[in-house]
Each structure stands twice: as structure tokens, then as C-alpha cells.
mmCIF file of C-alpha atoms and ligand atoms in Angstrom:
data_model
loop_
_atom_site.group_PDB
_atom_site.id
_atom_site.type_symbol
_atom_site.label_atom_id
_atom_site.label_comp_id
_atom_site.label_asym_id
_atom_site.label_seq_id
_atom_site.Cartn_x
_atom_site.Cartn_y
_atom_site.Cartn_z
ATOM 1 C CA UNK A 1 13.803 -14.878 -12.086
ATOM 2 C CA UNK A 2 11.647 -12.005 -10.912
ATOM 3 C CA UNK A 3 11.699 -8.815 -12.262
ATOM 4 C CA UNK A 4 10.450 -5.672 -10.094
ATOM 5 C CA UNK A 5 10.409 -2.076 -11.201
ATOM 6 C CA UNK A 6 10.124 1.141 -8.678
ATOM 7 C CA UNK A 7 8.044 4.060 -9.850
ATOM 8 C CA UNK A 8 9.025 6.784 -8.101
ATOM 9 C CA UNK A 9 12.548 5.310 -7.378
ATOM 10 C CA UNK A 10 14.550 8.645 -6.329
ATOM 11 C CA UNK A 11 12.058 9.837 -3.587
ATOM 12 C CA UNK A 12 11.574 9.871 -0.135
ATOM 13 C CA UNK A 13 10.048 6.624 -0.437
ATOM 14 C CA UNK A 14 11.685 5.714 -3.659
ATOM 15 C CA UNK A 15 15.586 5.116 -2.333
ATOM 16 C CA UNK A 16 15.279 3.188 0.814
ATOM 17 C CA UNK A 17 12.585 0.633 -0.729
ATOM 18 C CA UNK A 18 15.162 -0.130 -3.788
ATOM 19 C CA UNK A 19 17.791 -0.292 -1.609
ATOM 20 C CA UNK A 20 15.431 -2.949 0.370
ATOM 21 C CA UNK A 21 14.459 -4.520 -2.564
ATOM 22 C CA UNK A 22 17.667 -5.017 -3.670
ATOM 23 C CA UNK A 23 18.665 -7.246 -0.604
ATOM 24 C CA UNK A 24 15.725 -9.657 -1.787
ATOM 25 C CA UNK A 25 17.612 -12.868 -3.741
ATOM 26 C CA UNK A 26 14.646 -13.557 -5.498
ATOM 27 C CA UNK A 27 15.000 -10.602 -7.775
ATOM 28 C CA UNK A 28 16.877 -10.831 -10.393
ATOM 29 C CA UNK A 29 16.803 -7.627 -12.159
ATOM 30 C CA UNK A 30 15.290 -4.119 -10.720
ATOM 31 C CA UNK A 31 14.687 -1.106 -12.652
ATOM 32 C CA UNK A 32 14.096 2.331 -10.859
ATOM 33 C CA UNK A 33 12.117 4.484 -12.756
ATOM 34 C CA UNK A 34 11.504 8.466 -11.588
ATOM 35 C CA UNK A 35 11.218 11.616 -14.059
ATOM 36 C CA UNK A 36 14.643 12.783 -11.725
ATOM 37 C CA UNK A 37 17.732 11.735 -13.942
ATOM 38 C CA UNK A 38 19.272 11.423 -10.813
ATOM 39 C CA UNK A 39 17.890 7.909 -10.629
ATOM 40 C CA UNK A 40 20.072 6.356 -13.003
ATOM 41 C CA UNK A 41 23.120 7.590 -10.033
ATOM 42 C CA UNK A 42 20.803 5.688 -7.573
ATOM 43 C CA UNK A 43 20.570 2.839 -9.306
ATOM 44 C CA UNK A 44 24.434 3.034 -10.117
ATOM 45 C CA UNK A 45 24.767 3.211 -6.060
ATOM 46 C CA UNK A 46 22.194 0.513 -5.273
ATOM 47 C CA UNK A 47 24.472 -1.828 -8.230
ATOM 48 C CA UNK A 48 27.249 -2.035 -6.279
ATOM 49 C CA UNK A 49 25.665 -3.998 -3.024
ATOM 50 C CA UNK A 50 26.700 -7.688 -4.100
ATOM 51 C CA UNK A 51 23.415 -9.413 -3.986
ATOM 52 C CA UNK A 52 21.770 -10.796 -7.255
ATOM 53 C CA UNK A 53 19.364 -8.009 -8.891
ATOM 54 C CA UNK A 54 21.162 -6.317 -11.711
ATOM 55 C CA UNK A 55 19.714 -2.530 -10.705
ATOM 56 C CA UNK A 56 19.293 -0.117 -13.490
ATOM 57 C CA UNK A 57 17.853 3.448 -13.964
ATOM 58 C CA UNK A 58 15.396 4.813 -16.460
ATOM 59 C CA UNK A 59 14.493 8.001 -16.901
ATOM 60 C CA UNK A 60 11.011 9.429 -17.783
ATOM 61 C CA UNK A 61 11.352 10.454 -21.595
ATOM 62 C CA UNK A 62 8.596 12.456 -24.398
ATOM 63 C CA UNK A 63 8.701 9.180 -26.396
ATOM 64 C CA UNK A 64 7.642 6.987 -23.467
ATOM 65 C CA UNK A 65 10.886 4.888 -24.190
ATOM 66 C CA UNK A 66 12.353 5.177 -20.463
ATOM 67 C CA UNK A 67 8.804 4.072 -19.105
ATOM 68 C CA UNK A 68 9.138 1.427 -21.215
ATOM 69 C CA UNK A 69 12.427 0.304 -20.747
ATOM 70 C CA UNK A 70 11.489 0.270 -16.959
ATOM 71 C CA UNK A 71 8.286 -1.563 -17.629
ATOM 72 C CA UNK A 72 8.931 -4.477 -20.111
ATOM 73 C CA UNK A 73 8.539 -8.069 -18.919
ATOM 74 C CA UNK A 74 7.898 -6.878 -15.269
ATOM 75 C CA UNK A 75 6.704 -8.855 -12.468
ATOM 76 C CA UNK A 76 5.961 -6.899 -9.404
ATOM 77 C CA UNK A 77 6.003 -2.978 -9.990
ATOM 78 C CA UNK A 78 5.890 -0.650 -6.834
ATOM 79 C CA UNK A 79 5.140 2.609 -7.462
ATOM 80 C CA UNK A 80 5.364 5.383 -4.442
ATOM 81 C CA UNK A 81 5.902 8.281 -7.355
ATOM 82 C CA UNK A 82 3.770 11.084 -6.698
ATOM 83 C CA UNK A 83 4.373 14.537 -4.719
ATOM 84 C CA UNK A 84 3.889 15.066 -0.986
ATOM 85 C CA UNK A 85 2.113 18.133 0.069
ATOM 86 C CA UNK A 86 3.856 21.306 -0.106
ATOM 87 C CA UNK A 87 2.724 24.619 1.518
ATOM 88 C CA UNK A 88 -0.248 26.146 -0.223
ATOM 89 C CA UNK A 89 -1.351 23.090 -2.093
ATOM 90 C CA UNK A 90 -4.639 22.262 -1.276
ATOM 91 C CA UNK A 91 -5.277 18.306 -0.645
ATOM 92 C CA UNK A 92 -7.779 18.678 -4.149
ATOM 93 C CA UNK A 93 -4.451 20.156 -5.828
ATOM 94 C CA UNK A 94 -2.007 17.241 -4.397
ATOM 95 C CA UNK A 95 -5.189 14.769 -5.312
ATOM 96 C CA UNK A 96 -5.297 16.019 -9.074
ATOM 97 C CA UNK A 97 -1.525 15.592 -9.523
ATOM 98 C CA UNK A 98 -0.774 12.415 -7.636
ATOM 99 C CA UNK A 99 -3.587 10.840 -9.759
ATOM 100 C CA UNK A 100 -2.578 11.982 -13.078
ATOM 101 C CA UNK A 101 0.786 10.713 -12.249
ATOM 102 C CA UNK A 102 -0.624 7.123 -11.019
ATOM 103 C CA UNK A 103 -2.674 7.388 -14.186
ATOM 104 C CA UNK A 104 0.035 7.246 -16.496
ATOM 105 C CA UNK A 105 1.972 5.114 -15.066
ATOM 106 C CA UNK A 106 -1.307 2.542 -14.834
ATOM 107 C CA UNK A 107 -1.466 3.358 -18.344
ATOM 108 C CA UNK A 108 2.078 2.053 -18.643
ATOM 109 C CA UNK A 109 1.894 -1.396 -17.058
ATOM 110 C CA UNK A 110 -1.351 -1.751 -18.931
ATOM 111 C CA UNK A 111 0.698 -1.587 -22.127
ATOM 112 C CA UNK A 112 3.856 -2.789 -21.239
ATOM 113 C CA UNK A 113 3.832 -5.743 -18.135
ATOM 114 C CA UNK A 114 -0.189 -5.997 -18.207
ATOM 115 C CA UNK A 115 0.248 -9.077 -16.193
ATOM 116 C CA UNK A 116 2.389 -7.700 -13.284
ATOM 117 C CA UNK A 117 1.620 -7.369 -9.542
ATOM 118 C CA UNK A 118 0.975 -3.581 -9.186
ATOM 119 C CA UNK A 119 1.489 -2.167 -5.819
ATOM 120 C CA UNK A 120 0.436 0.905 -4.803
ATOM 121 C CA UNK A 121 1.805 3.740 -2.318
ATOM 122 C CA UNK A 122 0.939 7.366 -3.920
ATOM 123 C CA UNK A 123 -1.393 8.870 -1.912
ATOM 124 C CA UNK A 124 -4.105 9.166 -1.878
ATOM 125 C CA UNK A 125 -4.218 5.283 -1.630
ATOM 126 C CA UNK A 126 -7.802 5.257 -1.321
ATOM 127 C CA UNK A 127 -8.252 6.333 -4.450
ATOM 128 C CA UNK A 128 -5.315 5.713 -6.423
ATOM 129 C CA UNK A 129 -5.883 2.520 -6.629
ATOM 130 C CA UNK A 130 -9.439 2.608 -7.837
ATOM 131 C CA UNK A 131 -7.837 5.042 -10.582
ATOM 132 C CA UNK A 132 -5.409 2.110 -11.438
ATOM 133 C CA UNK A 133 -8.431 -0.299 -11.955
ATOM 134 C CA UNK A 134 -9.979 1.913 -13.940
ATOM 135 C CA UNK A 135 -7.154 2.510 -16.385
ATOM 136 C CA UNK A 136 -6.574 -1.370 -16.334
ATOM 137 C CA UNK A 137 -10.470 -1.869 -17.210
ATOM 138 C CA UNK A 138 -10.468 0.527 -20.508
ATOM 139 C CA UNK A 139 -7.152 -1.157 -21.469
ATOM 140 C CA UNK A 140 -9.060 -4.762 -20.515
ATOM 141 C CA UNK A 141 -6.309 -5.980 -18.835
ATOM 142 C CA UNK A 142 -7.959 -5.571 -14.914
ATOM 143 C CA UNK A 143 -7.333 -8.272 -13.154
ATOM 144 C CA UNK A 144 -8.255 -7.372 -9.563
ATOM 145 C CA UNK A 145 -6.220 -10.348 -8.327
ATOM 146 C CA UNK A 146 -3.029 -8.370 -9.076
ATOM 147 C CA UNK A 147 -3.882 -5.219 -7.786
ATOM 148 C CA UNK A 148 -2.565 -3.442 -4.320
ATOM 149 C CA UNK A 149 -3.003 -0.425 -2.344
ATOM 150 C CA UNK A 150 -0.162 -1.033 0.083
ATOM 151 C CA UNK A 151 -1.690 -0.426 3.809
ATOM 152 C CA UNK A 152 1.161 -2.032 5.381
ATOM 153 C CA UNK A 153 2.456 0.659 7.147
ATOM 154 C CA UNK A 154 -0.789 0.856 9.249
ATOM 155 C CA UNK A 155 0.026 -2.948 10.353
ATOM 156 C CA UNK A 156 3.279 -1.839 11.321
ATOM 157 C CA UNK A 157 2.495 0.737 13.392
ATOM 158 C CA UNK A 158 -0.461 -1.518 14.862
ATOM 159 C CA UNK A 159 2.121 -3.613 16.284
ATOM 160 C CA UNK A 160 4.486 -1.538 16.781
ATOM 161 C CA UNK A 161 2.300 0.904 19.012
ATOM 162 C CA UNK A 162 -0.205 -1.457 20.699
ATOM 163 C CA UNK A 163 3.456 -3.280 22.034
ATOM 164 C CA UNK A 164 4.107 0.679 23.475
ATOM 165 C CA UNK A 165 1.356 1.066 24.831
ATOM 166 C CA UNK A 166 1.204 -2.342 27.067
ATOM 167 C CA UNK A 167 3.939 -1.269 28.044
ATOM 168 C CA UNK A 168 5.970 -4.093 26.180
ATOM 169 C CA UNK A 169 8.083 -1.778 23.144
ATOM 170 C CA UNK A 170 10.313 -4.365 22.708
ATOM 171 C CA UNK A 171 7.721 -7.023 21.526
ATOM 172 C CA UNK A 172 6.457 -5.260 18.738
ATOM 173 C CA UNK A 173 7.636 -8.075 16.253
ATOM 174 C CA UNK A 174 5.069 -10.603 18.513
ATOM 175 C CA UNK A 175 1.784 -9.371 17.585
ATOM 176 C CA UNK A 176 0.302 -10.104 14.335
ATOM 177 C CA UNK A 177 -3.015 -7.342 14.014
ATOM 178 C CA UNK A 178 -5.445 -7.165 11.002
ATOM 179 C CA UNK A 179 -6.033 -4.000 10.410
ATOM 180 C CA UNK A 180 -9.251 -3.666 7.338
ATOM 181 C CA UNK A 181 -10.696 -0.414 5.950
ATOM 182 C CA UNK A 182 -8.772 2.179 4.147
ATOM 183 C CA UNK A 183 -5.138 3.923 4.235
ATOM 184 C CA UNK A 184 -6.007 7.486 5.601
ATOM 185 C CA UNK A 185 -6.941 8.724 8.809
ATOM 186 C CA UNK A 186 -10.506 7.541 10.274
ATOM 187 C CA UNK A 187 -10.908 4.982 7.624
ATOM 188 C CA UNK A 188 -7.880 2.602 8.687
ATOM 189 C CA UNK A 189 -9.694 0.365 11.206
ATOM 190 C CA UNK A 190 -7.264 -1.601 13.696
ATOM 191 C CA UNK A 191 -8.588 -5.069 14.705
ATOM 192 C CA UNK A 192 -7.088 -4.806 17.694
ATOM 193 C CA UNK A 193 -9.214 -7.854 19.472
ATOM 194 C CA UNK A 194 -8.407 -10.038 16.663
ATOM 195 C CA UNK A 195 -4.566 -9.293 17.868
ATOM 196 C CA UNK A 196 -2.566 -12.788 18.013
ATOM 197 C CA UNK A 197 -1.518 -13.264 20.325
ATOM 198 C CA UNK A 198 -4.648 -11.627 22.261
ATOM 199 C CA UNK A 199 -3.167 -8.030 23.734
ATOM 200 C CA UNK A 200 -4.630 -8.049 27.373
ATOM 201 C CA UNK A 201 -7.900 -7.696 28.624
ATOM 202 C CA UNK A 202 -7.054 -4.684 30.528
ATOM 203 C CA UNK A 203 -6.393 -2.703 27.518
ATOM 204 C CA UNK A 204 -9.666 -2.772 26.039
ATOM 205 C CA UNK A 205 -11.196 -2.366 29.479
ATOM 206 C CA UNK A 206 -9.244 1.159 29.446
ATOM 207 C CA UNK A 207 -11.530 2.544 26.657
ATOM 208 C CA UNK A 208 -10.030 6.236 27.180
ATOM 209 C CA UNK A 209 -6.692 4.117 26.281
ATOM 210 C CA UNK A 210 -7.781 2.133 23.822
ATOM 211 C CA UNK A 211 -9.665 4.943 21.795
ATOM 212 C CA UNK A 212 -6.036 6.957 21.825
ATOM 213 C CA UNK A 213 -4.290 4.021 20.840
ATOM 214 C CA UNK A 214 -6.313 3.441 17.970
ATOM 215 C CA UNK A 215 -6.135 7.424 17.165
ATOM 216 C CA UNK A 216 -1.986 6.961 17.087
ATOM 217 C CA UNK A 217 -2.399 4.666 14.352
ATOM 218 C CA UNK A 218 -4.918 5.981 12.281
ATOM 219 C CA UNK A 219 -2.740 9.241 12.384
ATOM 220 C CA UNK A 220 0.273 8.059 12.392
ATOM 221 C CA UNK A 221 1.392 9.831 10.041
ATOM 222 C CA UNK A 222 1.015 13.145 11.662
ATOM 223 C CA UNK A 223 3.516 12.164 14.575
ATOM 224 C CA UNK A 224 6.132 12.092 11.541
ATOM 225 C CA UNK A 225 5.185 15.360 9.760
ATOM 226 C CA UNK A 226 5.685 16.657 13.122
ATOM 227 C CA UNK A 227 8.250 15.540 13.989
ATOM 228 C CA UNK A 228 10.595 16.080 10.631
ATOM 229 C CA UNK A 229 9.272 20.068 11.161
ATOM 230 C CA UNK A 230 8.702 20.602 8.198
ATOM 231 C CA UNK A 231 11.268 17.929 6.437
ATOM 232 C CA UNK A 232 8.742 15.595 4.851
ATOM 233 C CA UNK A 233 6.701 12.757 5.889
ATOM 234 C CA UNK A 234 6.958 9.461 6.447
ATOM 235 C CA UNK A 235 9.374 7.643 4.027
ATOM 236 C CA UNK A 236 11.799 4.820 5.610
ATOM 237 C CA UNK A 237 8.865 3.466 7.478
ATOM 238 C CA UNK A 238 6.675 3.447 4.560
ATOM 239 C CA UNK A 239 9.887 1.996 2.717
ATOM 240 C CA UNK A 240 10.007 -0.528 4.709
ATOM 241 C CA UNK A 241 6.219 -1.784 5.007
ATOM 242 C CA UNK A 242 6.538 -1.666 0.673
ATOM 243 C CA UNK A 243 9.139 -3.832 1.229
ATOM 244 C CA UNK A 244 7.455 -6.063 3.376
ATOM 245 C CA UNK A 245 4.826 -6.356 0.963
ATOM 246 C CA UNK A 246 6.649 -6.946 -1.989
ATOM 247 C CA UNK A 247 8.322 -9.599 -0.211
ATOM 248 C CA UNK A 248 5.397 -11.540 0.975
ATOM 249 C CA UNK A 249 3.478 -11.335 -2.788
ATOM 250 C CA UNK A 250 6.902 -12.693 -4.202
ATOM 251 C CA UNK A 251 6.881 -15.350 -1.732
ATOM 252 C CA UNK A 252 3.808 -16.429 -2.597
ATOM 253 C CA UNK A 253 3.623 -15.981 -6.082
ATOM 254 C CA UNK A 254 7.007 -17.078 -7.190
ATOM 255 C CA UNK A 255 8.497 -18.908 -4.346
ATOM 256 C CA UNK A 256 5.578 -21.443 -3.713
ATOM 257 C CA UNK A 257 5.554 -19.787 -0.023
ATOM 258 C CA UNK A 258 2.148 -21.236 1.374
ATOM 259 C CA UNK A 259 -0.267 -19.870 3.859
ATOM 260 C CA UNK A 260 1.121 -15.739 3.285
ATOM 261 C CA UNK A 261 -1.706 -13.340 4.287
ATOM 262 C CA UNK A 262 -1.402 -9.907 4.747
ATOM 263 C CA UNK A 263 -4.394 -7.094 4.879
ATOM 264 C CA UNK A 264 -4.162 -4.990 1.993
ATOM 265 C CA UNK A 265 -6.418 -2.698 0.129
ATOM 266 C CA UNK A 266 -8.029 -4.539 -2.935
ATOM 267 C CA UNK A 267 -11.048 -4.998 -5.205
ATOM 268 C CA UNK A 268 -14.161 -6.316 -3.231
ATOM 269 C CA UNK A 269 -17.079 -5.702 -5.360
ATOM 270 C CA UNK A 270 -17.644 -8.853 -6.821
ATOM 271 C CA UNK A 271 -16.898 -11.007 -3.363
ATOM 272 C CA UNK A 272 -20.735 -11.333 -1.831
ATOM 273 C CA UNK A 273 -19.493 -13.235 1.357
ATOM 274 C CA UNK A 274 -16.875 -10.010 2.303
ATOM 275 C CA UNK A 275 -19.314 -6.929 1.296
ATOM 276 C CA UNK A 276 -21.771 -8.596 3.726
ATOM 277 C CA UNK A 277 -19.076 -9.003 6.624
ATOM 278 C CA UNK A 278 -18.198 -5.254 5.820
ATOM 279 C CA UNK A 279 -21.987 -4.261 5.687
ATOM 280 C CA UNK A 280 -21.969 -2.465 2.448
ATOM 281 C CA UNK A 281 -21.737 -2.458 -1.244
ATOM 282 C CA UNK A 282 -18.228 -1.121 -1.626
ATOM 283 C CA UNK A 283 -15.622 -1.721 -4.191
ATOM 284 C CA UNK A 284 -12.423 -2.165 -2.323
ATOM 285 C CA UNK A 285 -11.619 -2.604 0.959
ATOM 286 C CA UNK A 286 -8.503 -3.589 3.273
ATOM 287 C CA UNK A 287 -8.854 -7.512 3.953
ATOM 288 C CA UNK A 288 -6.369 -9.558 5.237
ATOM 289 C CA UNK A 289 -5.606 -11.331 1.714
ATOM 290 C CA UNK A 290 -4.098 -15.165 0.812
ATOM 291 C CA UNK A 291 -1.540 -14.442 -1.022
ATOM 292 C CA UNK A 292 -0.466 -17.194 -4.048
ATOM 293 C CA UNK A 293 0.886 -17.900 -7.379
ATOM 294 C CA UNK A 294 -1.941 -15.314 -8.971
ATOM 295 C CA UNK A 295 -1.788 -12.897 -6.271
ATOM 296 C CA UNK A 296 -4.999 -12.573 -3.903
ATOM 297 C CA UNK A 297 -5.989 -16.758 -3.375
ATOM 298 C CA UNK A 298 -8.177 -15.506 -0.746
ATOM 299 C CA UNK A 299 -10.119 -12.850 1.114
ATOM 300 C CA UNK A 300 -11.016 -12.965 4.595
ATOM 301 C CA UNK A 301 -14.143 -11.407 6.075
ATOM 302 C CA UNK A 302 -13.699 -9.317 8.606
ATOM 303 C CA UNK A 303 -14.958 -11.844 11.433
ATOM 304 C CA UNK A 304 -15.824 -11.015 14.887
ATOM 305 C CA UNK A 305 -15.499 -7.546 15.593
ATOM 306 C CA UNK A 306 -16.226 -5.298 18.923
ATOM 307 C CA UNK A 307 -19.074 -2.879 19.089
ATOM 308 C CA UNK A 308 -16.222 -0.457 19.103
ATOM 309 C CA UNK A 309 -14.251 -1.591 16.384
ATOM 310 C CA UNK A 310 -18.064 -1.079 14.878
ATOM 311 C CA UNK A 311 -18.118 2.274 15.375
ATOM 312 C CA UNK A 312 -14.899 2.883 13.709
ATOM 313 C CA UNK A 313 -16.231 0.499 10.412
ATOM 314 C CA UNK A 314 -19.151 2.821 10.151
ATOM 315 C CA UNK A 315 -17.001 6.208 10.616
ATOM 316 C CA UNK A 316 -14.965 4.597 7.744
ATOM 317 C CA UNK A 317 -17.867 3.973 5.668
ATOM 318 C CA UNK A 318 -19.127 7.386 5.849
ATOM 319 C CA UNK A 319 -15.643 8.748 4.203
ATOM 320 C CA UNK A 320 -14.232 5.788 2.053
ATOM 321 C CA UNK A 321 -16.917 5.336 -0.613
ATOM 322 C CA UNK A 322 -16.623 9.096 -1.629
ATOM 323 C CA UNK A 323 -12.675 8.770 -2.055
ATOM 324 C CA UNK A 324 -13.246 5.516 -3.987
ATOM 325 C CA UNK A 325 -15.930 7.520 -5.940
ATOM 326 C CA UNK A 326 -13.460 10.534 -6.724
ATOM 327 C CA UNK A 327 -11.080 8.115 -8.330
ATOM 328 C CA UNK A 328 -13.266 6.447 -10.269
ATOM 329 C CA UNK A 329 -14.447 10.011 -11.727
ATOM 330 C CA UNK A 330 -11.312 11.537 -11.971
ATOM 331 C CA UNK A 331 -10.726 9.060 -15.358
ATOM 332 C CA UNK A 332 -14.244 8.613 -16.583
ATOM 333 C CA UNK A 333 -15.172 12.232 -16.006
ATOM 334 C CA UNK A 334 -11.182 14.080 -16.892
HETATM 335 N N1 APR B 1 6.870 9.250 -12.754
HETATM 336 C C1 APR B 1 7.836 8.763 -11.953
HETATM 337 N N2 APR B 1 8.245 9.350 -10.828
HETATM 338 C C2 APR B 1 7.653 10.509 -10.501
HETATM 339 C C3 APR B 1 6.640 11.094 -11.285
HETATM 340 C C4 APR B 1 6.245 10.412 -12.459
HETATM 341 N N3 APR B 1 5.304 10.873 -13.262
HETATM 342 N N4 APR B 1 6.275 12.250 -10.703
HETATM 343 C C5 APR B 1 7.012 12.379 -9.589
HETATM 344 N N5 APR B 1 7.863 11.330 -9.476
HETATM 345 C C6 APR B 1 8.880 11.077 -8.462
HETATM 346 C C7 APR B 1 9.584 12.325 -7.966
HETATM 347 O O1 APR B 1 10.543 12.794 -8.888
HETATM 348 C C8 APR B 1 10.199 11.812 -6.666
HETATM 349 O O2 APR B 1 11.479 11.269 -6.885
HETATM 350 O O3 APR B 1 8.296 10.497 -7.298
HETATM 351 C C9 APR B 1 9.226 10.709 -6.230
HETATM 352 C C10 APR B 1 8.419 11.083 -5.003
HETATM 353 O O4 APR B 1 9.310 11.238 -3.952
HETATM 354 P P1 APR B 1 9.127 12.363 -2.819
HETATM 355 O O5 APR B 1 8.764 13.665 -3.451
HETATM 356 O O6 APR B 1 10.324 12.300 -1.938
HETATM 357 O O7 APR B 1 7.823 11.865 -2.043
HETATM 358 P P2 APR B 1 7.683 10.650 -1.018
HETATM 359 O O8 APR B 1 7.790 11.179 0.366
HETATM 360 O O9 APR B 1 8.587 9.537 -1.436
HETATM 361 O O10 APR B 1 6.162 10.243 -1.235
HETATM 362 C C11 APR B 1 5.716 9.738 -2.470
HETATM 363 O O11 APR B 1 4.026 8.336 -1.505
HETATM 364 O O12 APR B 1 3.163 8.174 0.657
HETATM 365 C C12 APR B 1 3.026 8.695 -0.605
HETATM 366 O O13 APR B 1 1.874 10.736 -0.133
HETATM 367 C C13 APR B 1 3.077 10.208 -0.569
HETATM 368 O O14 APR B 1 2.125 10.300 -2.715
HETATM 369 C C14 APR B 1 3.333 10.488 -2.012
HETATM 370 C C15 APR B 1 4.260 9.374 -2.426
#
């Protein structure tokens, strides 16, 4: 009987992954939470698709009640509230509100489902989830076992772009790629020669190739912005890759599911063996994680890695443990 809760439920994001969620038989109830009222009319929508979860809506209220109603008993909560950047907003101003937001919601779970998954999707990941930990610490209810920054996307569009690229689009569902690091630009790091099955030699012979196919995915998200001209970013594929996660940590955690591991951006600090693979003191990281009945089982180190893929862990070093350093100030230092 799980019970999962959307933060965020009437976005961009919001809809499609609680419309996805609701197709899951293993949850039995799903709240969407959003300070829109027009949630409670998506949840009324997403109620009628005859599968198990009994979908409500909650409202964000002065008394807290609606965050609570949302919240209480919860399992797995996703959250993807937050606001995407609108013209004139500087990325400090987005930054400042998307982490407030995130902040109160942590503040939330801490009080009301302190032992749920919590997965995150507000941007900026790299540091939204650091906030998270931090409000879960001075609650003392961190338990960095249960804590995500979703990064799936960035293994979607790994295999979905490294299959374009060999000339193979059709195959993207064949390659299974870690992909470690961060969620933003040069800090997601693609293991493409850790690719099962192997992508072929040629490829990485091509460096001029390989350097722009590694470029598409770290900016990804660009080719959308473009693309929508000015309609938004990224949202049903990002929908999808929270669903994706969601499912596999509910596999594993509730459905005995053995062997799950997906990369995703969690709390390293106190895990010697991966900080050395990485090469740095840092306190999270994208690993590809062993998911089980407490959440992460398992971290893996990063392994073998190319001198290339090298360069791109040290570019990603130079920017993520700033971003993981602005979150941490934003709540010890308001
Ligand atoms: N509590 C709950 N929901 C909130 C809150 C809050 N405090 N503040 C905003 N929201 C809701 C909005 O009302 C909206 O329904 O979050 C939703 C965000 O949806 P969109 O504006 O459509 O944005 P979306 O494209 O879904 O992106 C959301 O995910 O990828 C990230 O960068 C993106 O941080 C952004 C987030």
C-alpha cells in the first residue's frame, strides 16, 4: 500500500508525472499538492483512469493544513514545484525562489512523512537537494539513504542520443549508460565507455563526434527551450524520467525488486571508497545507486573511466562544489 504525493502537481512537470504515476498498481493512494487550486480539477481528472491509486488534490493553505493533508503517512514524495525562468529573472533570482520553495516543502516532509523517499526535480538540482538535507539535518530526521536529486532525464537522453548518433534511433531502449556528476550543464558526466552494451569503437575514435555527443546531453535541455520558442522547457520528458525513478525506488523498496540500480544524485560525504573514485571531498554526487527496501543499498564508484571522460570529471568539479556550497548557505546563512 504505497502512498506517493506530487509537489508541484499542476505544472509543466507536475500533470504528466501524476498522470504516470497513476498508471503504477503499486500505489494506492496519490495526493497532488501545488499552491494552484486548480490541482484539486487535476486530480479530479487523473481519478477517473481505472487503475488503483485513489488521486486527490490539496491545496497550499496559511495554516499549513493542505501541506499536511498532502504529506501525512507518505511514502515516496516527488516534488518538481518550483518556477522556470521567466524573462528578466536572473538565474540568482530563479535560485532564491526555487529554494525557498524546496525549503518549505523539506520542512514539510520533515514534520509530516519524515521517513519518506524524497525525490527531487526543482532546479537547481544541484543544490536543491543539498538544501533538502540541510532542512532534514536541523529537523534530525536526515537520512541520506532516502534522499534524491532525480538526474534521470540525463540517462534518458544518454541513450536516447548516443542510439542517434550511431546511427541506430530506434535502439535507444538497448543501451543502459551511467551517467555520474551533477544535473546541469558541464557537470552531468556521460559514461559513455561504460555503455552496455559497449557503443562502437568507432565512436570514440571520432573525438570531434564524441565531444558533440556528449555536449547534446549535457545541454539537452537547451534543444527544448529552443525548440518550444519561448513555450517552456522540458516537462513530459522530465515527467517521464520522474516516473521512471519513482518506479524503480518503489520496486525496490516495497516490491522486494532485487538488483535495481539507477545513477542518481545523492549524499557521498561519508562513503570513503566513492570520494576517492571521484577524486575529491564532495558531498553528493551522481552514482549509479542499489536501490532496496531503505532506499540507496549501494553506491558504485565510478570505475574505469577514459582520459576524456576525465576531463569532463574535473570540469565538473570545478563548478559542482560551489552549487552544493550555495545550498548549503542559502539555510544556514538566510
Ligand atoms: N508548493 C507547491 N507547488 C508550487 C509551489 C509551492 N510552494 N510554488 C510553485 N508551485 C507549483 C506551481 O504552481 C506550478 O504548478 O509548481 C508548479 C511548477 O510548474 P511549472 O511552472 O509548469 O514549471 P515546470 O516546467 O513544471 O518546472 C518545475 O522543475 O525542472 C524543474 O527548473 C524546473 O524548477 C523547475 C521545476
Amino acid at each position: 500500500m504505497v502512498k506517493a504525493a506530487v509537489l508541484g502537481a499542476a505544472g509543466g512537470i507536475g500533470q504528466p508525472l501524476a498522470l504516470l504515476l497513476k498508471t503504477d498498481p503499486a500505489i494506492k493512494e496519490l495526493r497532488l499538492f501545488d499552491v494552484v487550486p486548480v490541482v484539486k480539477g487535476v486530480a479530479q481528472d487523473i481519478s477517473h483512469v481505472d487503475t488503483p491509486a485513489v488521486t486527490s488534490g490539496h491545496v497550499k493553505s496559511d495554516d499549513g493544513e493542505g501541506l499536511k493533508a498532502a504529506l501525512t503517512g507518505c511514502d515516496i514524495v516527488v516534488i518538481p514545484a518550483g518556477v522556470p525562468r521567466k524573462p528578466g529573472m536572473t538565474r540568482d533570482d530563479l535560485f532564491n525562489i526555487n529554494a525557498g520553495i524546496v525549503r518549505d516543502l523539506a520542512q514539510g516532509i520533515a514534520q509530516h512523512c519524515p521517513k519518506a523517499f524524497v525525490l527531487i526535480i526543482s532546479n537547481p538540482v544541484n543544490s536543491t537537494v543539498p538544501i533538502a538535507a540541510e532542512v532534514f539535518k536541523a529537523a534530525g530526521v536526515f537520512d541520506p539513504k532516502r534522499l534524491f536529486g532525480v538526474t534521470t532525464l540525463d540517462v534518458v537522453r544518454s541513450s536516447t542520443m548516443s542510439a542517434q548518433a550511431i546511427d541506430k534511433p530506434n535502439s535507444a531502449d538497448e543501451f543502459t549508460i551511467p551517467v555520474i556528476g551533477g544535473h546541469s550543464g558541464h557537470t552531468i558526466i556521460p559514461l559513455l565507455s561504460q555503455s552496455k552494451p559497449a557503443l562502437p569503437s568507432s565512436l570514440f575514435e571520432d573525438k570531434e563526434k564524441l565531444a558533440a555527443l556528449v555536449k547534446r546531453i549535457q545541454f539537452g535541455g537547451d534543444e527544448v527551450v529552443e525548440a518550444k520558442a519561448g513555450g517552456g522547457s522540458a516537462t513530459l520528458s522530465m515527467a517521464y524520467a520522474g516516473f521512471r525513478f519513482a518506479q524503480q525506488v518503489i520496486s525496490a523498496a516495497f516490491n522486494g525488486k532485487k538488483g535495481v540500480i539507477a545513477p542518481s544524485y545523492v549524499y557521498v560525504a561519508d562513503n570513503k571508497e566513492i570520494t576517492q573514485s571521484i577524486g575529491k571531498d564532495i558531498a553528493f554526487f551522481s552514482v549509479p545507486v542499489e536501490l532496496g527496501p531503505s532506499g540507496v543499498e549501494k553506491l558504485h564508484p565510478l570505475g574505469d573511466i577514459s582520459p576524456y571522460e576525465k576531463e569532463l570529471l574535473s570540469a565538473c568539479l570545478e563548478e559542482l562544489p560551489g552549487s552544493i556550497t550555495k545550498g548549503v548557505q542559502f539555510i544556514q546563512q538566510p
